[in-house]
Amino acid sequence: MPTLRRLDISEFRNLRSATLQPGEGINLISGENGSGKTSILESISVLAHGRSFRTHKFRRLINNDEKSFTLFGQIFEGTTRNIGLSRASNGDIQIRIDSKAAHTATELAECLPLLVMNSASFQLLEGSGQVRRKFFDWLVFHVKQEFKHYWKLYARCIKQRNSLLRRDKITRSELLPWDQELTKAAQHIESMRSEVFELFQTHFLNEIGQFDFTETLGAELSCTYVSGWSKTGNYNEQLEDQFERDVAAGYTHIGSHKSDVKINLARVPAVEELSRGQQKSVIVALFLAEALVFRTTTGRTPVFLLDDLPAELDEKNLRIVGKALKNLGSQVFATAIDPKSILTGWELVDDESLRMFHVKHGQVELKNDITLRDSFLL
Ligand SMILES: Nc1ncnc2c1ncn2[C@@H]1O[C@H](COP(=O)(O)OP(=O)(O)OP(=O)(O)O)[C@@H](O)[C@H]1O
Ligand SMILES: [Mg+2]
């Protein structure tokens, strides 16, 4: 299982110089508001993806008094790999994997598969289909090797088609070569997504079933994959039917870029009825389902970054999440202002494999002594 065993952070947000030696199980990061907890998770995400989950502007990540940040990590998965990334305010980026320069952050993503759950994850229920599609495609991308190729082909065709649609006096025959390529890519994408979704749905329903509130709901929670075009017909023919509408809008209305994974209660989006804590439980179940399909198909487990997990969850539900994560066997980085709820809820007080870190004004300290844990519980 891939695990991050060492993390060196330098001049990243308020973390001027920090070193963590995480354990392979649960890593609990506590500290006051503004101490640097989320920044630690963010540094892991930047190291593993080349990008942050908080901002697209990399300059924000560099400490305000500095001109570059550097991150270094040691990943263990059978053997140890050293990865490093630094970014300067002039845009220069350096990525190294085992002391060789790498050209793209995609190579990093393969070393350390990550799932990040934070307050933005509520968008999975509140947001547009694009948020859910991206979340689900992370899984398809990791599970189906050809997905990347067909998705790139699809994106290229759509871009080209849309720019042709915006041209004056475009005829359907001029679009035909693009539509044929588009259809080919869309069919491959569709079949890969459908196959992965079947596994995903089973795991999701299983995971959400662990939360008792589902029994008290007036209707059953469902999770459905909705294709980006009508399933009763052929995509190419539907593109033809949509031609006038697409020309008028200068945009392709149907296709793989329009599919969705709907979470409903009866026929209504679940978000319209569920409480905030219930929504969070659904989100947890979505992430667990993703991790379980990932494990079943690749034999690996993703590393979880959980930012402020205890927020919105009561003790009972927090316990359910802890149990599920333990069964999964993933390495977990969880932040909390007060670690008490996780420590007791997850029965970690006597857990030898737990690592506890405390952050104060950007300084990270390991607080692993069992007796120190007691002090957190006072
Ligand atoms: N580029 C930067 N340089 C220096 N400090 C920064 C930079 N960007 C953000 N900060 C500061 O870093 C601190 C840590 O922020 P972070 O979001 O990690 O805190 P947190 O511990 O997660 O807090 P909370 O409990 O409120 O979520 C904040 O005080 C923030 O103002
Ligand atoms: Mg935070």
mmCIF file of C-alpha atoms and ligand atoms in Angstrom:
data_model
loop_
_atom_site.group_PDB
_atom_site.id
_atom_site.type_symbol
_atom_site.label_atom_id
_atom_site.label_comp_id
_atom_site.label_asym_id
_atom_site.label_seq_id
_atom_site.Cartn_x
_atom_site.Cartn_y
_atom_site.Cartn_z
ATOM 1 C CA MET A 1 0.000 0.000 0.000
ATOM 2 C CA PRO A 2 1.461 3.404 -0.880
ATOM 3 C CA THR A 3 2.203 5.469 2.218
ATOM 4 C CA LEU A 4 3.945 8.755 2.820
ATOM 5 C CA ARG A 5 6.694 8.105 5.365
ATOM 6 C CA ARG A 6 8.466 11.413 5.461
ATOM 7 C CA LEU A 7 7.435 14.935 4.570
ATOM 8 C CA ASP A 8 9.740 17.965 4.548
ATOM 9 C CA ILE A 9 8.070 21.303 4.074
ATOM 10 C CA SER A 10 9.935 24.505 3.469
ATOM 11 C CA GLU A 11 8.456 28.001 3.037
ATOM 12 C CA PHE A 12 4.997 26.682 2.204
ATOM 13 C CA ARG A 13 2.273 29.075 3.473
ATOM 14 C CA ASN A 14 2.960 29.603 7.209
ATOM 15 C CA LEU A 15 5.010 26.382 7.428
ATOM 16 C CA ARG A 16 8.513 27.794 7.172
ATOM 17 C CA SER A 17 10.340 24.616 8.045
ATOM 18 C CA ALA A 18 8.623 21.430 9.139
ATOM 19 C CA THR A 19 9.378 17.726 9.061
ATOM 20 C CA LEU A 20 6.865 14.956 9.689
ATOM 21 C CA GLN A 21 7.478 11.237 9.823
ATOM 22 C CA PRO A 22 3.959 9.923 9.413
ATOM 23 C CA GLY A 23 2.868 6.448 10.399
ATOM 24 C CA GLU A 24 1.277 4.029 7.927
ATOM 25 C CA GLY A 25 -2.104 4.203 9.654
ATOM 26 C CA ILE A 26 -3.856 7.174 11.230
ATOM 27 C CA ASN A 27 -2.023 10.502 11.471
ATOM 28 C CA LEU A 28 -3.879 13.043 13.536
ATOM 29 C CA ILE A 29 -3.008 16.729 13.117
ATOM 30 C CA SER A 30 -4.376 19.087 15.743
ATOM 31 C CA GLY A 31 -4.025 22.800 16.419
ATOM 32 C CA GLU A 32 -5.877 26.063 16.784
ATOM 33 C CA ASN A 33 -7.523 28.019 13.980
ATOM 34 C CA GLY A 34 -4.885 29.370 11.634
ATOM 35 C CA SER A 35 -2.072 27.202 13.042
ATOM 36 C CA GLY A 36 -1.313 25.435 9.736
ATOM 37 C CA LYS A 37 -3.284 22.140 9.787
ATOM 38 C CA THR A 38 -4.907 22.515 6.380
ATOM 39 C CA SER A 39 -1.602 23.788 4.982
ATOM 40 C CA ILE A 40 0.022 20.451 5.901
ATOM 41 C CA LEU A 41 -2.665 18.551 3.976
ATOM 42 C CA GLU A 42 -2.368 21.049 1.151
ATOM 43 C CA SER A 43 1.403 20.498 0.970
ATOM 44 C CA ILE A 44 0.808 16.740 0.592
ATOM 45 C CA SER A 45 -1.699 17.418 -2.170
ATOM 46 C CA VAL A 46 0.711 19.746 -3.977
ATOM 47 C CA LEU A 47 3.505 17.216 -3.639
ATOM 48 C CA ALA A 48 1.348 14.392 -4.977
ATOM 49 C CA HIS A 49 -0.606 16.268 -7.669
ATOM 50 C CA GLY A 50 1.393 19.354 -8.442
ATOM 51 C CA ARG A 51 -1.660 21.409 -7.482
ATOM 52 C CA SER A 52 -3.512 22.602 -4.425
ATOM 53 C CA PHE A 53 -7.129 21.857 -3.483
ATOM 54 C CA ARG A 54 -7.492 25.469 -2.244
ATOM 55 C CA THR A 55 -6.149 27.630 -5.021
ATOM 56 C CA HIS A 56 -4.958 27.594 -8.621
ATOM 57 C CA LYS A 57 -2.578 30.444 -7.848
ATOM 58 C CA PHE A 58 0.664 28.790 -6.807
ATOM 59 C CA ARG A 59 2.077 32.137 -5.570
ATOM 60 C CA ARG A 60 -0.372 31.990 -2.669
ATOM 61 C CA LEU A 61 1.394 28.826 -1.523
ATOM 62 C CA ILE A 62 4.796 30.454 -1.198
ATOM 63 C CA ASN A 63 5.451 31.930 2.235
ATOM 64 C CA ASN A 64 4.763 35.668 2.073
ATOM 65 C CA ASP A 65 8.370 36.514 2.981
ATOM 66 C CA GLU A 66 9.952 34.141 0.472
ATOM 67 C CA LYS A 67 10.355 33.574 -3.267
ATOM 68 C CA SER A 68 9.886 29.808 -3.484
ATOM 69 C CA PHE A 69 8.670 26.782 -1.570
ATOM 70 C CA THR A 70 10.104 23.265 -1.542
ATOM 71 C CA LEU A 71 8.431 19.992 -0.637
ATOM 72 C CA PHE A 72 10.070 16.642 -0.283
ATOM 73 C CA GLY A 73 8.455 13.295 0.406
ATOM 74 C CA GLN A 74 9.405 9.688 0.888
ATOM 75 C CA ILE A 75 6.842 7.209 -0.341
ATOM 76 C CA PHE A 76 6.975 3.591 0.612
ATOM 77 C CA GLU A 77 5.295 0.905 -1.480
ATOM 78 C CA GLY A 78 7.498 -2.163 -1.431
ATOM 79 C CA THR A 79 10.444 0.119 -2.099
ATOM 80 C CA THR A 80 11.107 3.725 -1.132
ATOM 81 C CA ARG A 81 10.699 6.532 -3.644
ATOM 82 C CA ASN A 82 11.889 10.059 -3.059
ATOM 83 C CA ILE A 83 9.819 12.793 -4.607
ATOM 84 C CA GLY A 84 10.412 16.510 -4.545
ATOM 85 C CA LEU A 85 8.722 19.598 -5.886
ATOM 86 C CA SER A 86 9.667 23.223 -5.709
ATOM 87 C CA ARG A 87 8.001 26.260 -7.149
ATOM 88 C CA ALA A 88 9.343 29.778 -7.419
ATOM 89 C CA SER A 89 7.408 33.027 -7.658
ATOM 90 C CA ASN A 90 8.704 33.530 -11.234
ATOM 91 C CA GLY A 91 6.813 30.349 -12.210
ATOM 92 C CA ASP A 92 9.811 27.985 -12.302
ATOM 93 C CA ILE A 93 8.840 24.488 -11.267
ATOM 94 C CA GLN A 94 11.089 21.560 -10.482
ATOM 95 C CA ILE A 95 9.850 18.036 -9.984
ATOM 96 C CA ARG A 96 12.170 15.199 -9.062
ATOM 97 C CA ILE A 97 11.379 11.548 -8.683
ATOM 98 C CA ASP A 98 14.252 9.496 -7.256
ATOM 99 C CA SER A 99 16.679 12.300 -8.146
ATOM 100 C CA LYS A 100 15.619 12.301 -11.811
ATOM 101 C CA ALA A 101 13.844 15.348 -13.179
ATOM 102 C CA ALA A 102 10.208 14.664 -14.087
ATOM 103 C CA HIS A 103 8.335 16.727 -16.649
ATOM 104 C CA THR A 104 4.765 16.547 -15.452
ATOM 105 C CA ALA A 105 2.977 16.271 -12.143
ATOM 106 C CA THR A 106 1.028 13.277 -13.538
ATOM 107 C CA GLU A 107 4.080 11.134 -12.789
ATOM 108 C CA LEU A 108 3.814 12.229 -9.149
ATOM 109 C CA ALA A 109 0.096 11.377 -9.008
ATOM 110 C CA GLU A 110 0.900 7.791 -9.928
ATOM 111 C CA CYS A 111 3.338 7.518 -6.984
ATOM 112 C CA LEU A 112 0.812 8.615 -4.382
ATOM 113 C CA PRO A 113 -2.900 8.235 -5.166
ATOM 114 C CA LEU A 114 -4.773 10.693 -2.948
ATOM 115 C CA LEU A 115 -8.366 11.331 -1.925
ATOM 116 C CA VAL A 116 -9.040 14.716 -0.342
ATOM 117 C CA MET A 117 -12.191 15.281 1.692
ATOM 118 C CA ASN A 118 -12.826 18.773 3.041
ATOM 119 C CA SER A 119 -15.597 21.350 3.299
ATOM 120 C CA ALA A 120 -15.516 21.778 -0.505
ATOM 121 C CA SER A 121 -16.623 18.130 -0.790
ATOM 122 C CA PHE A 122 -20.195 19.267 -0.004
ATOM 123 C CA GLN A 123 -20.155 20.409 -3.619
ATOM 124 C CA LEU A 124 -20.533 16.744 -4.513
ATOM 125 C CA LEU A 125 -24.151 17.106 -3.412
ATOM 126 C CA GLU A 126 -24.752 20.837 -3.834
ATOM 127 C CA GLY A 127 -22.764 21.487 -6.974
ATOM 128 C CA SER A 128 -23.233 20.833 -10.654
ATOM 129 C CA GLY A 129 -22.836 17.502 -12.409
ATOM 130 C CA GLN A 130 -19.300 18.505 -13.344
ATOM 131 C CA VAL A 131 -18.147 18.163 -9.708
ATOM 132 C CA ARG A 132 -19.536 14.627 -9.433
ATOM 133 C CA ARG A 133 -18.268 13.684 -12.888
ATOM 134 C CA LYS A 134 -14.733 14.781 -11.968
ATOM 135 C CA PHE A 135 -14.888 12.896 -8.689
ATOM 136 C CA PHE A 136 -16.091 9.717 -10.381
ATOM 137 C CA ASP A 137 -13.650 10.048 -13.303
ATOM 138 C CA TRP A 138 -10.748 10.065 -10.810
ATOM 139 C CA LEU A 139 -11.692 6.456 -10.192
ATOM 140 C CA VAL A 140 -12.220 5.533 -13.851
ATOM 141 C CA PHE A 141 -8.871 7.166 -14.672
ATOM 142 C CA HIS A 142 -7.053 5.043 -12.073
ATOM 143 C CA VAL A 143 -8.906 1.827 -12.790
ATOM 144 C CA LYS A 144 -9.082 1.866 -16.610
ATOM 145 C CA GLN A 145 -5.779 2.453 -18.290
ATOM 146 C CA GLU A 146 -7.259 3.537 -21.622
ATOM 147 C CA PHE A 147 -9.512 6.135 -20.073
ATOM 148 C CA LYS A 148 -6.911 8.889 -20.213
ATOM 149 C CA HIS A 149 -6.331 8.342 -23.933
ATOM 150 C CA TYR A 150 -10.022 8.444 -24.853
ATOM 151 C CA TRP A 151 -10.764 11.369 -22.554
ATOM 152 C CA LYS A 152 -8.003 13.409 -24.180
ATOM 153 C CA LEU A 153 -9.306 12.491 -27.648
ATOM 154 C CA TYR A 154 -12.837 13.400 -26.596
ATOM 155 C CA ALA A 155 -11.773 16.762 -25.141
ATOM 156 C CA ARG A 156 -9.855 17.613 -28.330
ATOM 157 C CA CYS A 157 -12.851 16.764 -30.552
ATOM 158 C CA ILE A 158 -15.305 18.754 -28.412
ATOM 159 C CA LYS A 159 -13.031 21.789 -28.440
ATOM 160 C CA GLN A 160 -12.684 21.623 -32.209
ATOM 161 C CA ARG A 161 -16.393 20.965 -32.737
ATOM 162 C CA ASN A 162 -17.403 23.903 -30.512
ATOM 163 C CA SER A 163 -15.090 26.265 -32.333
ATOM 164 C CA LEU A 164 -16.550 25.119 -35.679
ATOM 165 C CA LEU A 165 -20.081 25.586 -34.307
ATOM 166 C CA ARG A 166 -19.226 29.210 -33.566
ATOM 167 C CA ARG A 167 -18.073 29.794 -37.140
ATOM 168 C CA ASP A 168 -20.420 31.382 -39.666
ATOM 169 C CA LYS A 169 -22.504 29.102 -41.900
ATOM 170 C CA ILE A 170 -21.283 25.791 -40.662
ATOM 171 C CA THR A 171 -22.902 22.744 -42.264
ATOM 172 C CA ARG A 172 -23.514 19.372 -40.692
ATOM 173 C CA SER A 173 -21.228 17.663 -43.258
ATOM 174 C CA GLU A 174 -18.305 19.818 -42.119
ATOM 175 C CA LEU A 175 -18.796 18.517 -38.603
ATOM 176 C CA LEU A 176 -19.097 14.874 -39.621
ATOM 177 C CA PRO A 177 -15.413 13.851 -39.347
ATOM 178 C CA TRP A 178 -15.267 15.327 -35.831
ATOM 179 C CA ASP A 179 -18.560 13.742 -34.866
ATOM 180 C CA GLN A 180 -17.312 10.328 -35.914
ATOM 181 C CA GLU A 181 -14.185 10.647 -33.746
ATOM 182 C CA LEU A 182 -16.271 12.090 -30.939
ATOM 183 C CA THR A 183 -18.708 9.180 -31.123
ATOM 184 C CA LYS A 184 -15.878 6.668 -31.021
ATOM 185 C CA ALA A 185 -14.312 8.295 -27.941
ATOM 186 C CA ALA A 186 -17.700 8.795 -26.231
ATOM 187 C CA GLN A 187 -18.642 5.149 -26.647
ATOM 188 C CA HIS A 188 -15.376 3.980 -25.090
ATOM 189 C CA ILE A 189 -15.713 6.463 -22.225
ATOM 190 C CA GLU A 190 -19.300 5.407 -21.669
ATOM 191 C CA SER A 191 -18.528 1.719 -21.515
ATOM 192 C CA MET A 192 -15.585 2.243 -19.120
ATOM 193 C CA ARG A 193 -17.639 4.495 -16.856
ATOM 194 C CA SER A 194 -20.614 2.100 -16.821
ATOM 195 C CA GLU A 195 -18.413 -0.834 -15.902
ATOM 196 C CA VAL A 196 -16.703 1.018 -13.041
ATOM 197 C CA PHE A 197 -19.988 2.540 -11.890
ATOM 198 C CA GLU A 198 -21.560 -0.855 -11.321
ATOM 199 C CA LEU A 199 -18.873 -1.652 -8.718
ATOM 200 C CA PHE A 200 -19.011 1.855 -7.301
ATOM 201 C CA GLN A 201 -22.780 1.780 -6.782
ATOM 202 C CA THR A 202 -22.666 -1.533 -4.908
ATOM 203 C CA HIS A 203 -19.965 -0.243 -2.559
ATOM 204 C CA PHE A 204 -21.705 3.099 -2.058
ATOM 205 C CA LEU A 205 -25.007 1.500 -1.055
ATOM 206 C CA ASN A 206 -23.159 -0.830 1.262
ATOM 207 C CA GLU A 207 -21.224 1.993 2.933
ATOM 208 C CA ILE A 208 -24.189 4.348 3.312
ATOM 209 C CA GLY A 209 -26.147 1.435 4.815
ATOM 210 C CA GLN A 210 -23.749 1.516 7.797
ATOM 211 C CA PHE A 211 -25.225 4.865 8.866
ATOM 212 C CA ASP A 212 -28.514 4.236 10.725
ATOM 213 C CA PHE A 213 -30.160 7.454 9.589
ATOM 214 C CA THR A 214 -30.797 5.862 6.201
ATOM 215 C CA GLU A 215 -33.468 3.673 7.865
ATOM 216 C CA THR A 216 -35.383 6.690 9.103
ATOM 217 C CA LEU A 217 -35.531 8.486 5.752
ATOM 218 C CA GLY A 218 -38.875 8.629 4.016
ATOM 219 C CA ALA A 219 -37.409 7.144 0.830
ATOM 220 C CA GLU A 220 -34.414 5.152 -0.278
ATOM 221 C CA LEU A 221 -31.149 6.852 -1.152
ATOM 222 C CA SER A 222 -30.095 6.047 -4.669
ATOM 223 C CA CYS A 223 -26.961 6.592 -6.684
ATOM 224 C CA THR A 224 -27.376 6.509 -10.455
ATOM 225 C CA TYR A 225 -25.112 7.091 -13.405
ATOM 226 C CA VAL A 226 -26.813 9.311 -15.957
ATOM 227 C CA SER A 227 -25.326 9.300 -19.420
ATOM 228 C CA GLY A 228 -24.732 12.585 -21.243
ATOM 229 C CA TRP A 229 -27.120 11.596 -24.014
ATOM 230 C CA SER A 230 -30.304 9.561 -24.292
ATOM 231 C CA LYS A 231 -29.710 5.848 -23.780
ATOM 232 C CA THR A 232 -32.507 4.992 -26.180
ATOM 233 C CA GLY A 233 -30.510 5.981 -29.247
ATOM 234 C CA ASN A 234 -27.171 6.296 -30.927
ATOM 235 C CA TYR A 235 -24.944 9.247 -29.940
ATOM 236 C CA ASN A 236 -24.056 10.193 -33.515
ATOM 237 C CA GLU A 237 -27.732 10.334 -34.538
ATOM 238 C CA GLN A 238 -28.539 12.452 -31.508
ATOM 239 C CA LEU A 239 -25.751 14.860 -32.434
ATOM 240 C CA GLU A 240 -27.492 15.201 -35.786
ATOM 241 C CA ASP A 241 -30.861 15.896 -34.130
ATOM 242 C CA GLN A 242 -29.211 18.530 -31.902
ATOM 243 C CA PHE A 243 -27.364 20.222 -34.750
ATOM 244 C CA GLU A 244 -29.518 23.393 -35.040
ATOM 245 C CA ARG A 245 -29.569 23.859 -31.270
ATOM 246 C CA ASP A 246 -25.799 23.405 -31.040
ATOM 247 C CA VAL A 247 -25.205 25.930 -33.849
ATOM 248 C CA ALA A 248 -27.477 28.474 -32.155
ATOM 249 C CA ALA A 249 -25.566 28.136 -28.871
ATOM 250 C CA GLY A 250 -22.095 27.576 -30.375
ATOM 251 C CA TYR A 251 -21.779 24.666 -28.016
ATOM 252 C CA THR A 252 -22.263 20.871 -27.954
ATOM 253 C CA HIS A 253 -25.176 20.098 -25.641
ATOM 254 C CA ILE A 254 -24.871 16.334 -25.318
ATOM 255 C CA GLY A 255 -21.995 13.933 -24.703
ATOM 256 C CA SER A 256 -19.621 12.477 -22.128
ATOM 257 C CA HIS A 257 -18.989 15.973 -20.743
ATOM 258 C CA LYS A 258 -22.622 16.081 -19.614
ATOM 259 C CA SER A 259 -22.994 12.830 -17.735
ATOM 260 C CA ASP A 260 -23.677 12.848 -14.007
ATOM 261 C CA VAL A 261 -23.758 10.638 -10.941
ATOM 262 C CA LYS A 262 -27.014 11.522 -9.223
ATOM 263 C CA ILE A 263 -27.615 11.007 -5.516
ATOM 264 C CA ASN A 264 -31.365 11.090 -4.987
ATOM 265 C CA LEU A 265 -33.969 10.478 -2.337
ATOM 266 C CA ALA A 266 -36.910 9.154 -4.306
ATOM 267 C CA ARG A 267 -36.753 11.432 -7.370
ATOM 268 C CA VAL A 268 -35.437 14.486 -5.586
ATOM 269 C CA PRO A 269 -31.734 15.404 -5.204
ATOM 270 C CA ALA A 270 -30.755 14.141 -1.723
ATOM 271 C CA VAL A 271 -29.239 17.524 -0.820
ATOM 272 C CA GLU A 272 -32.732 19.064 -0.770
ATOM 273 C CA GLU A 273 -33.796 16.906 2.146
ATOM 274 C CA LEU A 274 -30.760 15.719 4.115
ATOM 275 C CA SER A 275 -29.366 17.502 7.155
ATOM 276 C CA ARG A 276 -25.777 18.733 7.002
ATOM 277 C CA GLY A 277 -24.487 15.773 9.048
ATOM 278 C CA GLN A 278 -26.446 13.339 6.883
ATOM 279 C CA GLN A 279 -24.969 14.985 3.790
ATOM 280 C CA LYS A 280 -21.500 14.560 5.235
ATOM 281 C CA SER A 281 -22.190 10.864 5.833
ATOM 282 C CA VAL A 282 -23.243 10.478 2.193
ATOM 283 C CA ILE A 283 -20.033 12.199 1.123
ATOM 284 C CA VAL A 284 -17.967 9.895 3.327
ATOM 285 C CA ALA A 285 -19.747 6.910 1.735
ATOM 286 C CA LEU A 286 -18.922 8.236 -1.743
ATOM 287 C CA PHE A 287 -15.234 8.515 -0.834
ATOM 288 C CA LEU A 288 -15.169 5.090 0.815
ATOM 289 C CA ALA A 289 -16.835 3.538 -2.235
ATOM 290 C CA GLU A 290 -14.231 5.141 -4.449
ATOM 291 C CA ALA A 291 -11.389 3.844 -2.270
ATOM 292 C CA LEU A 292 -12.887 0.349 -2.118
ATOM 293 C CA VAL A 293 -13.277 0.057 -5.894
ATOM 294 C CA PHE A 294 -9.746 1.398 -6.249
ATOM 295 C CA ARG A 295 -8.469 -1.262 -3.833
ATOM 296 C CA THR A 296 -10.454 -4.104 -5.451
ATOM 297 C CA THR A 297 -9.255 -3.297 -8.945
ATOM 298 C CA THR A 298 -5.664 -2.166 -8.362
ATOM 299 C CA GLY A 299 -4.733 -3.890 -5.096
ATOM 300 C CA ARG A 300 -3.585 -0.494 -3.756
ATOM 301 C CA THR A 301 -5.250 1.902 -1.331
ATOM 302 C CA PRO A 302 -5.382 5.657 -1.773
ATOM 303 C CA VAL A 303 -4.058 7.934 0.968
ATOM 304 C CA PHE A 304 -6.850 9.933 2.634
ATOM 305 C CA LEU A 305 -6.538 13.617 3.506
ATOM 306 C CA LEU A 306 -9.460 14.507 5.784
ATOM 307 C CA ASP A 307 -9.706 18.162 6.677
ATOM 308 C CA ASP A 308 -11.740 18.820 9.805
ATOM 309 C CA LEU A 309 -13.601 15.524 9.612
ATOM 310 C CA PRO A 310 -15.308 15.900 13.030
ATOM 311 C CA ALA A 311 -17.176 19.032 11.890
ATOM 312 C CA GLU A 312 -20.870 18.169 11.366
ATOM 313 C CA LEU A 313 -20.517 14.532 12.446
ATOM 314 C CA ASP A 314 -21.866 13.309 15.767
ATOM 315 C CA GLU A 315 -19.961 10.779 17.834
ATOM 316 C CA LYS A 316 -21.816 7.773 16.493
ATOM 317 C CA ASN A 317 -21.293 8.666 12.847
ATOM 318 C CA LEU A 318 -17.667 9.612 13.442
ATOM 319 C CA ARG A 319 -17.154 6.148 14.924
ATOM 320 C CA ILE A 320 -18.659 4.522 11.818
ATOM 321 C CA VAL A 321 -16.228 6.464 9.620
ATOM 322 C CA GLY A 322 -13.276 5.415 11.795
ATOM 323 C CA LYS A 323 -14.239 1.748 11.573
ATOM 324 C CA ALA A 324 -14.631 1.901 7.803
ATOM 325 C CA LEU A 325 -11.252 3.580 7.376
ATOM 326 C CA LYS A 326 -9.585 0.995 9.603
ATOM 327 C CA ASN A 327 -11.099 -1.831 7.512
ATOM 328 C CA LEU A 328 -9.911 -0.152 4.354
ATOM 329 C CA GLY A 329 -6.294 -0.062 5.552
ATOM 330 C CA SER A 330 -5.479 3.316 4.011
ATOM 331 C CA GLN A 331 -2.976 5.743 5.404
ATOM 332 C CA VAL A 332 -4.988 8.664 6.782
ATOM 333 C CA PHE A 333 -4.089 12.271 7.565
ATOM 334 C CA ALA A 334 -6.908 13.834 9.581
ATOM 335 C CA THR A 335 -6.985 17.357 10.989
ATOM 336 C CA ALA A 336 -9.046 18.532 13.938
ATOM 337 C CA ILE A 337 -9.003 21.601 16.148
ATOM 338 C CA ASP A 338 -9.498 19.309 19.118
ATOM 339 C CA PRO A 339 -8.401 15.703 18.463
ATOM 340 C CA LYS A 340 -10.462 14.351 21.369
ATOM 341 C CA SER A 341 -13.469 13.325 19.302
ATOM 342 C CA ILE A 342 -11.368 11.306 16.862
ATOM 343 C CA LEU A 343 -9.136 9.826 19.564
ATOM 344 C CA THR A 344 -12.022 8.441 21.563
ATOM 345 C CA GLY A 345 -14.419 7.781 18.696
ATOM 346 C CA TRP A 346 -11.857 5.773 16.752
ATOM 347 C CA GLU A 347 -10.573 3.996 19.859
ATOM 348 C CA LEU A 348 -7.066 5.247 19.180
ATOM 349 C CA VAL A 349 -5.942 6.116 22.682
ATOM 350 C CA ASP A 350 -3.981 2.861 23.034
ATOM 351 C CA ASP A 351 -3.244 2.449 19.309
ATOM 352 C CA GLU A 352 0.499 2.015 18.846
ATOM 353 C CA SER A 353 0.403 2.870 15.157
ATOM 354 C CA LEU A 354 -1.252 6.277 15.687
ATOM 355 C CA ARG A 355 0.891 9.364 15.120
ATOM 356 C CA MET A 356 -0.225 12.652 16.593
ATOM 357 C CA PHE A 357 1.087 15.973 15.419
ATOM 358 C CA HIS A 358 0.361 19.310 16.998
ATOM 359 C CA VAL A 359 0.714 22.523 15.000
ATOM 360 C CA LYS A 360 1.253 25.953 16.542
ATOM 361 C CA HIS A 361 2.066 29.059 14.473
ATOM 362 C CA GLY A 362 3.378 26.898 11.633
ATOM 363 C CA GLN A 363 5.609 24.766 13.888
ATOM 364 C CA VAL A 364 4.857 21.039 13.849
ATOM 365 C CA GLU A 365 5.554 18.850 16.834
ATOM 366 C CA LEU A 366 5.158 15.109 17.192
ATOM 367 C CA LYS A 367 3.111 14.340 20.317
ATOM 368 C CA ASN A 368 3.124 10.623 20.307
ATOM 369 C CA ASP A 369 3.753 9.695 23.853
ATOM 370 C CA ILE A 370 0.786 7.675 25.140
ATOM 371 C CA THR A 371 0.712 9.751 28.328
ATOM 372 C CA LEU A 372 0.535 12.897 26.231
ATOM 373 C CA ARG A 373 -2.566 11.536 24.542
ATOM 374 C CA ASP A 374 -4.213 11.489 27.918
ATOM 375 C CA SER A 375 -3.527 15.190 28.220
ATOM 376 C CA PHE A 376 -5.564 15.729 25.057
ATOM 377 C CA LEU A 377 -8.440 13.892 26.639
ATOM 378 C CA LEU A 378 -8.569 16.007 29.769
HETATM 379 N N1 LIG B 1 1.507 32.487 1.677
HETATM 380 C C1 LIG B 1 1.395 32.522 2.998
HETATM 381 N N2 LIG B 1 2.461 32.934 3.764
HETATM 382 C C2 LIG B 1 2.372 32.961 5.117
HETATM 383 N N3 LIG B 1 1.266 32.623 5.800
HETATM 384 C C3 LIG B 1 0.190 32.222 5.085
HETATM 385 C C4 LIG B 1 0.203 32.143 3.664
HETATM 386 N N4 LIG B 1 -1.005 31.704 3.247
HETATM 387 C C5 LIG B 1 -1.742 31.517 4.358
HETATM 388 N N5 LIG B 1 -1.041 31.820 5.467
HETATM 389 C C6 LIG B 1 -1.461 31.720 6.888
HETATM 390 O O1 LIG B 1 -1.236 30.390 7.271
HETATM 391 C C7 LIG B 1 -2.022 30.078 8.421
HETATM 392 C C8 LIG B 1 -2.452 28.634 8.373
HETATM 393 O O2 LIG B 1 -3.601 28.442 7.621
HETATM 394 P P1 LIG B 1 -4.356 27.045 7.618
HETATM 395 O O3 LIG B 1 -5.496 27.191 6.702
HETATM 396 O O4 LIG B 1 -3.390 25.949 7.358
HETATM 397 O O5 LIG B 1 -4.850 26.949 9.146
HETATM 398 P P2 LIG B 1 -5.665 25.800 9.878
HETATM 399 O O6 LIG B 1 -4.811 25.315 11.004
HETATM 400 O O7 LIG B 1 -6.154 24.802 8.931
HETATM 401 O O8 LIG B 1 -6.860 26.653 10.521
HETATM 402 P P3 LIG B 1 -8.439 26.329 10.695
HETATM 403 O O9 LIG B 1 -8.587 25.550 11.966
HETATM 404 O O10 LIG B 1 -9.029 27.681 10.828
HETATM 405 O O11 LIG B 1 -8.913 25.590 9.495
HETATM 406 C C9 LIG B 1 -3.116 31.123 8.454
HETATM 407 O O12 LIG B 1 -2.900 31.944 9.581
HETATM 408 C C10 LIG B 1 -2.930 31.923 7.174
HETATM 409 O O13 LIG B 1 -3.225 33.265 7.342
HETATM 410 MG MG MG B 2 -8.063 24.387 8.259
#
